[in-house]
PDB file of C-alpha atoms in Angstrom:
ATOM      1  CA  MET A1328     -89.068  -4.240  32.063  1.00  0.00           C
ATOM      2  CA  PHE A1329     -91.149  -7.302  31.279  1.00  0.00           C
ATOM      3  CA  ARG A1330     -91.210  -6.506  27.635  1.00  0.00           C
ATOM      4  CA  THR A1331     -87.505  -6.217  27.328  1.00  0.00           C
ATOM      5  CA  PHE A1332     -87.055  -9.628  29.243  1.00  0.00           C
ATOM      6  CA  PHE A1333     -89.677 -11.106  27.160  1.00  0.00           C
ATOM      7  CA  LEU A1334     -87.948 -10.134  23.751  1.00  0.00           C
ATOM      8  CA  THR A1335     -84.469 -11.191  25.149  1.00  0.00           C
ATOM      9  CA  VAL A1336     -85.853 -14.544  26.053  1.00  0.00           C
ATOM     10  CA  LEU A1337     -87.305 -14.893  22.490  1.00  0.00           C
ATOM     11  CA  LEU A1338     -84.126 -13.516  20.755  1.00  0.00           C
ATOM     12  CA  ILE A1339     -81.588 -15.640  22.429  1.00  0.00           C
ATOM     13  CA  PRO A1340     -82.671 -18.979  21.141  1.00  0.00           C
ATOM     14  CA  ALA A1341     -83.510 -17.410  17.784  1.00  0.00           C
ATOM     15  CA  VAL A1342     -80.058 -15.897  17.180  1.00  0.00           C
ATOM     16  CA  ALA A1343     -78.441 -19.076  18.654  1.00  0.00           C
ATOM     17  CA  GLY A1344     -80.373 -21.275  16.421  1.00  0.00           C
ATOM     18  CA  CYS A1345     -79.377 -19.267  13.398  1.00  0.00           C
ATOM     19  CA  ALA A1346     -75.836 -19.399  14.238  1.00  0.00           C
ATOM     20  CA  ALA A1347     -75.686 -23.261  14.680  1.00  0.00           C
ATOM     21  CA  SER A1348     -78.073 -24.329  11.938  1.00  0.00           C
ATOM     22  CA  ILE A1349     -76.859 -25.848   8.795  1.00  0.00           C
ATOM     23  CA  ASN A1350     -79.081 -25.671   5.731  1.00  0.00           C
ATOM     24  CA  VAL A1351     -78.376 -28.315   3.203  1.00  0.00           C
ATOM     25  CA  THR A1352     -79.810 -28.927  -0.300  1.00  0.00           C
ATOM     26  CA  SER A1353     -78.943 -31.214  -3.116  1.00  0.00           C
ATOM     27  CA  ASP A1354     -79.661 -31.922  -6.669  1.00  0.00           C
ATOM     28  CA  TYR A1355     -78.794 -34.744  -9.087  1.00  0.00           C
ATOM     29  CA  GLN A1356     -79.027 -35.851 -12.740  1.00  0.00           C
ATOM     30  CA  PRO A1357     -82.012 -38.052 -13.229  1.00  0.00           C
ATOM     31  CA  GLY A1358     -81.205 -41.429 -14.887  1.00  0.00           C
ATOM     32  CA  THR A1359     -77.788 -41.697 -13.273  1.00  0.00           C
ATOM     33  CA  ASN A1360     -77.096 -45.259 -12.010  1.00  0.00           C
ATOM     34  CA  PHE A1361     -75.559 -44.197  -8.492  1.00  0.00           C
ATOM     35  CA  ARG A1362     -75.877 -47.873  -7.523  1.00  0.00           C
ATOM     36  CA  GLY A1363     -73.068 -48.869  -9.963  1.00  0.00           C
ATOM     37  CA  TYR A1364     -70.750 -46.544  -7.975  1.00  0.00           C
ATOM     38  CA  GLN A1365     -68.167 -48.144  -5.874  1.00  0.00           C
ATOM     39  CA  THR A1366     -65.061 -46.092  -5.943  1.00  0.00           C
ATOM     40  CA  PHE A1367     -64.288 -42.454  -5.548  1.00  0.00           C
ATOM     41  CA  GLY A1368     -61.504 -39.955  -5.802  1.00  0.00           C
ATOM     42  CA  PHE A1369     -60.985 -36.291  -6.051  1.00  0.00           C
ATOM     43  CA  VAL A1370     -60.649 -34.032  -9.149  1.00  0.00           C
ATOM     44  CA  PRO A1371     -57.011 -33.321  -9.965  1.00  0.00           C
ATOM     45  CA  GLU A1372     -55.590 -30.316  -7.963  1.00  0.00           C
ATOM     46  CA  PRO A1373     -56.934 -28.044  -7.055  1.00  0.00           C
ATOM     47  CA  ALA A1374     -59.999 -29.871  -5.764  1.00  0.00           C
ATOM     48  CA  LEU A1375     -60.970 -26.746  -3.760  1.00  0.00           C
ATOM     49  CA  MET A1376     -62.210 -23.404  -5.291  1.00  0.00           C
ATOM     50  CA  VAL A1377     -62.578 -20.529  -2.888  1.00  0.00           C
ATOM     51  CA  GLN A1378     -64.864 -17.597  -3.693  1.00  0.00           C
ATOM     52  CA  SER A1379     -64.125 -15.102  -0.736  1.00  0.00           C
ATOM     53  CA  ALA A1380     -62.427 -11.806  -0.135  1.00  0.00           C
ATOM     54  CA  GLU A1381     -60.889 -13.242   2.867  1.00  0.00           C
ATOM     55  CA  PRO A1382     -58.039 -15.886   2.498  1.00  0.00           C
ATOM     56  CA  PHE A1383     -58.684 -19.495   3.633  1.00  0.00           C
ATOM     57  CA  SER A1384     -56.047 -21.755   5.061  1.00  0.00           C
ATOM     58  CA  PRO A1385     -54.299 -23.909   2.621  1.00  0.00           C
ATOM     59  CA  LEU A1386     -54.874 -26.745   5.145  1.00  0.00           C
ATOM     60  CA  LEU A1387     -58.658 -26.580   4.514  1.00  0.00           C
ATOM     61  CA  GLU A1388     -58.641 -28.645   1.186  1.00  0.00           C
ATOM     62  CA  GLY A1389     -56.959 -31.656   3.029  1.00  0.00           C
ATOM     63  CA  ARG A1390     -59.479 -31.423   5.758  1.00  0.00           C
ATOM     64  CA  LEU A1391     -62.320 -31.308   3.310  1.00  0.00           C
ATOM     65  CA  LYS A1392     -60.987 -34.354   1.414  1.00  0.00           C
ATOM     66  CA  ALA A1393     -60.411 -36.352   4.817  1.00  0.00           C
ATOM     67  CA  ALA A1394     -64.035 -35.611   5.924  1.00  0.00           C
ATOM     68  CA  ALA A1395     -65.566 -36.635   2.582  1.00  0.00           C
ATOM     69  CA  ALA A1396     -63.301 -39.729   2.514  1.00  0.00           C
ATOM     70  CA  GLU A1397     -64.477 -40.654   5.924  1.00  0.00           C
ATOM     71  CA  ALA A1398     -68.125 -39.916   5.121  1.00  0.00           C
ATOM     72  CA  LEU A1399     -68.121 -41.898   1.725  1.00  0.00           C
ATOM     73  CA  THR A1400     -66.176 -44.931   3.266  1.00  0.00           C
ATOM     74  CA  ARG A1401     -68.851 -45.208   6.126  1.00  0.00           C
ATOM     75  CA  LYS A1402     -71.259 -45.451   3.091  1.00  0.00           C
ATOM     76  CA  GLY A1403     -69.349 -48.246   1.685  1.00  0.00           C
ATOM     77  CA  PHE A1404     -67.514 -46.568  -1.134  1.00  0.00           C
ATOM     78  CA  ARG A1405     -63.739 -47.202  -1.559  1.00  0.00           C
ATOM     79  CA  ARG A1406     -61.304 -44.322  -2.249  1.00  0.00           C
ATOM     80  CA  THR A1407     -58.728 -44.720  -5.074  1.00  0.00           C
ATOM     81  CA  GLU A1408     -55.811 -42.296  -5.488  1.00  0.00           C
ATOM     82  CA  ASN A1409     -55.842 -42.379  -9.235  1.00  0.00           C
ATOM     83  CA  PRO A1410     -58.763 -40.391 -10.532  1.00  0.00           C
ATOM     84  CA  ASP A1411     -58.887 -42.396 -13.567  1.00  0.00           C
ATOM     85  CA  ASP A1412     -59.739 -45.529 -11.539  1.00  0.00           C
ATOM     86  CA  ALA A1413     -62.571 -43.903  -9.819  1.00  0.00           C
ATOM     87  CA  ASP A1414     -66.329 -44.312 -10.600  1.00  0.00           C
ATOM     88  CA  PHE A1415     -66.944 -40.757  -9.386  1.00  0.00           C
ATOM     89  CA  LEU A1416     -64.772 -37.757  -8.547  1.00  0.00           C
ATOM     90  CA  LEU A1417     -65.488 -34.812  -5.983  1.00  0.00           C
ATOM     91  CA  SER A1418     -64.605 -31.096  -5.820  1.00  0.00           C
ATOM     92  CA  PHE A1419     -65.349 -28.585  -3.317  1.00  0.00           C
ATOM     93  CA  ASN A1420     -66.526 -24.860  -3.567  1.00  0.00           C
ATOM     94  CA  LEU A1421     -66.216 -22.640  -0.585  1.00  0.00           C
ATOM     95  CA  GLY A1422     -67.530 -19.125  -0.287  1.00  0.00           C
ATOM     96  CA  ALA A1423     -68.411 -16.425   2.253  1.00  0.00           C
ATOM     97  CA  LEU A1424     -70.635 -13.533   2.026  1.00  0.00           C
ATOM     98  CA  ASP A1425     -71.402 -10.644   4.626  1.00  0.00           C
ATOM     99  CA  GLN A1426     -75.147 -10.554   5.309  1.00  0.00           C
ATOM    100  CA  LEU A1427     -77.412  -8.109   7.357  1.00  0.00           C
ATOM    101  CA  ARG A1428     -80.578  -9.508   8.913  1.00  0.00           C
ATOM    102  CA  VAL A1429     -83.235  -7.064  10.173  1.00  0.00           C
ATOM    103  CA  ASN A1430     -85.858  -8.160  12.514  1.00  0.00           C
ATOM    104  CA  ASN A1431     -88.917  -5.881  13.498  1.00  0.00           C
ATOM    105  CA  PHE A1432     -90.948  -6.448  16.628  1.00  0.00           C
ATOM    106  CA  PRO A1433     -94.303  -4.580  17.097  1.00  0.00           C
ATOM    107  CA  ASN A1434     -94.483  -2.392  20.337  1.00  0.00           C
ATOM    108  CA  ALA A1435     -97.060  -4.413  22.419  1.00  0.00           C
ATOM    109  CA  SER A1436     -97.950  -1.343  24.452  1.00  0.00           C
ATOM    110  CA  ARG A1437     -98.953   0.752  21.540  1.00  0.00           C
ATOM    111  CA  GLY A1438    -101.664  -1.819  20.226  1.00  0.00           C
ATOM    112  CA  GLY A1439     -99.701  -4.143  18.171  1.00  0.00           C
ATOM    113  CA  VAL A1440     -98.620  -3.916  14.507  1.00  0.00           C
ATOM    114  CA  ARG A1441     -99.816  -0.638  12.680  1.00  0.00           C
ATOM    115  CA  PRO A1442     -98.523   0.897   9.563  1.00  0.00           C
ATOM    116  CA  GLY A1443     -96.128   3.674  10.640  1.00  0.00           C
ATOM    117  CA  GLY A1444     -96.122   2.306  14.174  1.00  0.00           C
ATOM    118  CA  THR A1445     -93.267   2.003  16.551  1.00  0.00           C
ATOM    119  CA  GLY A1446     -91.512  -1.037  17.656  1.00  0.00           C
ATOM    120  CA  THR A1447     -88.098  -2.630  18.328  1.00  0.00           C
ATOM    121  CA  HIS A1448     -85.730  -3.260  15.549  1.00  0.00           C
ATOM    122  CA  GLU A1449     -82.850  -5.650  15.579  1.00  0.00           C
ATOM    123  CA  VAL A1450     -80.076  -5.467  13.091  1.00  0.00           C
ATOM    124  CA  ARG A1451     -77.528  -8.314  13.108  1.00  0.00           C
ATOM    125  CA  ALA A1452     -74.485  -8.476  10.694  1.00  0.00           C
ATOM    126  CA  PHE A1453     -73.076 -11.903  10.071  1.00  0.00           C
ATOM    127  CA  THR A1454     -71.082 -13.911   7.557  1.00  0.00           C
ATOM    128  CA  GLU A1455     -72.733 -16.721   5.609  1.00  0.00           C
ATOM    129  CA  GLY A1456     -70.500 -19.495   4.558  1.00  0.00           C
ATOM    130  CA  THR A1457     -71.272 -21.865   1.721  1.00  0.00           C
ATOM    131  CA  LEU A1458     -69.703 -25.200   1.032  1.00  0.00           C
ATOM    132  CA  SER A1459     -70.661 -27.131  -1.947  1.00  0.00           C
ATOM    133  CA  ILE A1460     -69.688 -30.596  -3.047  1.00  0.00           C
ATOM    134  CA  ASP A1461     -69.818 -31.356  -6.914  1.00  0.00           C
ATOM    135  CA  ILE A1462     -69.671 -35.019  -7.989  1.00  0.00           C
ATOM    136  CA  PHE A1463     -68.662 -35.998 -11.545  1.00  0.00           C
ATOM    137  CA  GLU A1464     -68.589 -39.216 -13.263  1.00  0.00           C
ATOM    138  CA  ALA A1465     -65.123 -40.230 -14.471  1.00  0.00           C
ATOM    139  CA  THR A1466     -66.104 -38.904 -17.897  1.00  0.00           C
ATOM    140  CA  GLY A1467     -66.444 -35.480 -16.465  1.00  0.00           C
ATOM    141  CA  ARG A1468     -70.213 -35.380 -16.547  1.00  0.00           C
ATOM    142  CA  PRO A1469     -71.807 -33.703 -13.351  1.00  0.00           C
ATOM    143  CA  VAL A1470     -74.172 -36.070 -11.741  1.00  0.00           C
ATOM    144  CA  TRP A1471     -74.593 -34.662  -8.110  1.00  0.00           C
ATOM    145  CA  PHE A1472     -74.534 -31.400  -6.235  1.00  0.00           C
ATOM    146  CA  GLY A1473     -74.827 -30.863  -2.537  1.00  0.00           C
ATOM    147  CA  ARG A1474     -74.601 -27.441  -0.710  1.00  0.00           C
ATOM    148  CA  ALA A1475     -74.666 -26.354   2.922  1.00  0.00           C
ATOM    149  CA  THR A1476     -74.963 -22.845   4.178  1.00  0.00           C
ATOM    150  CA  ARG A1477     -74.317 -21.649   7.763  1.00  0.00           C
ATOM    151  CA  ALA A1478     -73.899 -18.402   9.648  1.00  0.00           C
ATOM    152  CA  LEU A1479     -70.195 -18.147  10.641  1.00  0.00           C
ATOM    153  CA  ASN A1480     -68.253 -16.723  13.417  1.00  0.00           C
ATOM    154  CA  SER A1481     -64.480 -15.966  13.943  1.00  0.00           C
ATOM    155  CA  SER A1482     -63.991 -19.232  15.945  1.00  0.00           C
ATOM    156  CA  ASP A1483     -65.309 -21.234  12.932  1.00  0.00           C
ATOM    157  CA  ARG A1484     -62.284 -20.700  10.925  1.00  0.00           C
ATOM    158  CA  GLY A1485     -59.901 -23.951  10.913  1.00  0.00           C
ATOM    159  CA  ASP A1486     -62.444 -25.819  13.129  1.00  0.00           C
ATOM    160  CA  THR A1487     -62.148 -29.473  12.077  1.00  0.00           C
ATOM    161  CA  ARG A1488     -65.070 -30.542  13.939  1.00  0.00           C
ATOM    162  CA  LEU A1489     -67.248 -28.089  11.907  1.00  0.00           C
ATOM    163  CA  VAL A1490     -65.570 -29.172   8.599  1.00  0.00           C
ATOM    164  CA  ASN A1491     -66.503 -32.829   9.351  1.00  0.00           C
ATOM    165  CA  GLN A1492     -70.058 -31.817  10.526  1.00  0.00           C
ATOM    166  CA  VAL A1493     -70.875 -29.942   7.404  1.00  0.00           C
ATOM    167  CA  VAL A1494     -69.157 -32.415   4.904  1.00  0.00           C
ATOM    168  CA  THR A1495     -70.989 -35.243   6.731  1.00  0.00           C
ATOM    169  CA  ALA A1496     -74.405 -33.338   6.504  1.00  0.00           C
ATOM    170  CA  ILE A1497     -73.924 -32.662   2.831  1.00  0.00           C
ATOM    171  CA  LEU A1498     -72.995 -36.216   1.933  1.00  0.00           C
ATOM    172  CA  GLU A1499     -76.002 -37.701   3.963  1.00  0.00           C
ATOM    173  CA  GLN A1500     -77.936 -36.729   0.878  1.00  0.00           C
ATOM    174  CA  PHE A1501     -75.613 -38.854  -1.402  1.00  0.00           C
ATOM    175  CA  PRO A1502     -76.576 -40.993  -3.219  1.00  0.00           C
ATOM    176  CA  PRO A1503     -80.040 -39.817  -3.925  1.00  0.00           C
ATOM    177  CA  GLY A1504     -83.111 -41.908  -3.411  1.00  0.00           C
TER     178      GLY A1504
END
């Protein structure tokens, strides 16, 4: 009884933390003069590429653009509607992949971890969503890449707050250094 309670107390925060955490990474082209950037725009349509077996709402591209425009405007950049007038352009890639996570917990009453020993196993199926933002100079040269991954659930689809949160988390790393 105590062991079950103990494992439950340990697992609930771990599973909840996995579901809510956003992992962000970025990369950039060294030698790029990011300080010279003042205006931004979006690559000509479509600015969103989707790599998933399940369909996504056609409204998502507009939500991504609005979230990126808001985040970049807060940083002092100005949006231009004409891509030819922008110092840099953004595009988005969205994907989802079904995953399995297996956690093994040793059976404490049998002397801990031993090869071939018994224990508790937890198998959790989840969908990992990935959003990446690519930034190009007006010449088309890629200069920056940011990516966020997060475990998704069914209520995440179409959640504007989540879109804003993820886009903001990615663009916090732009411009680099």
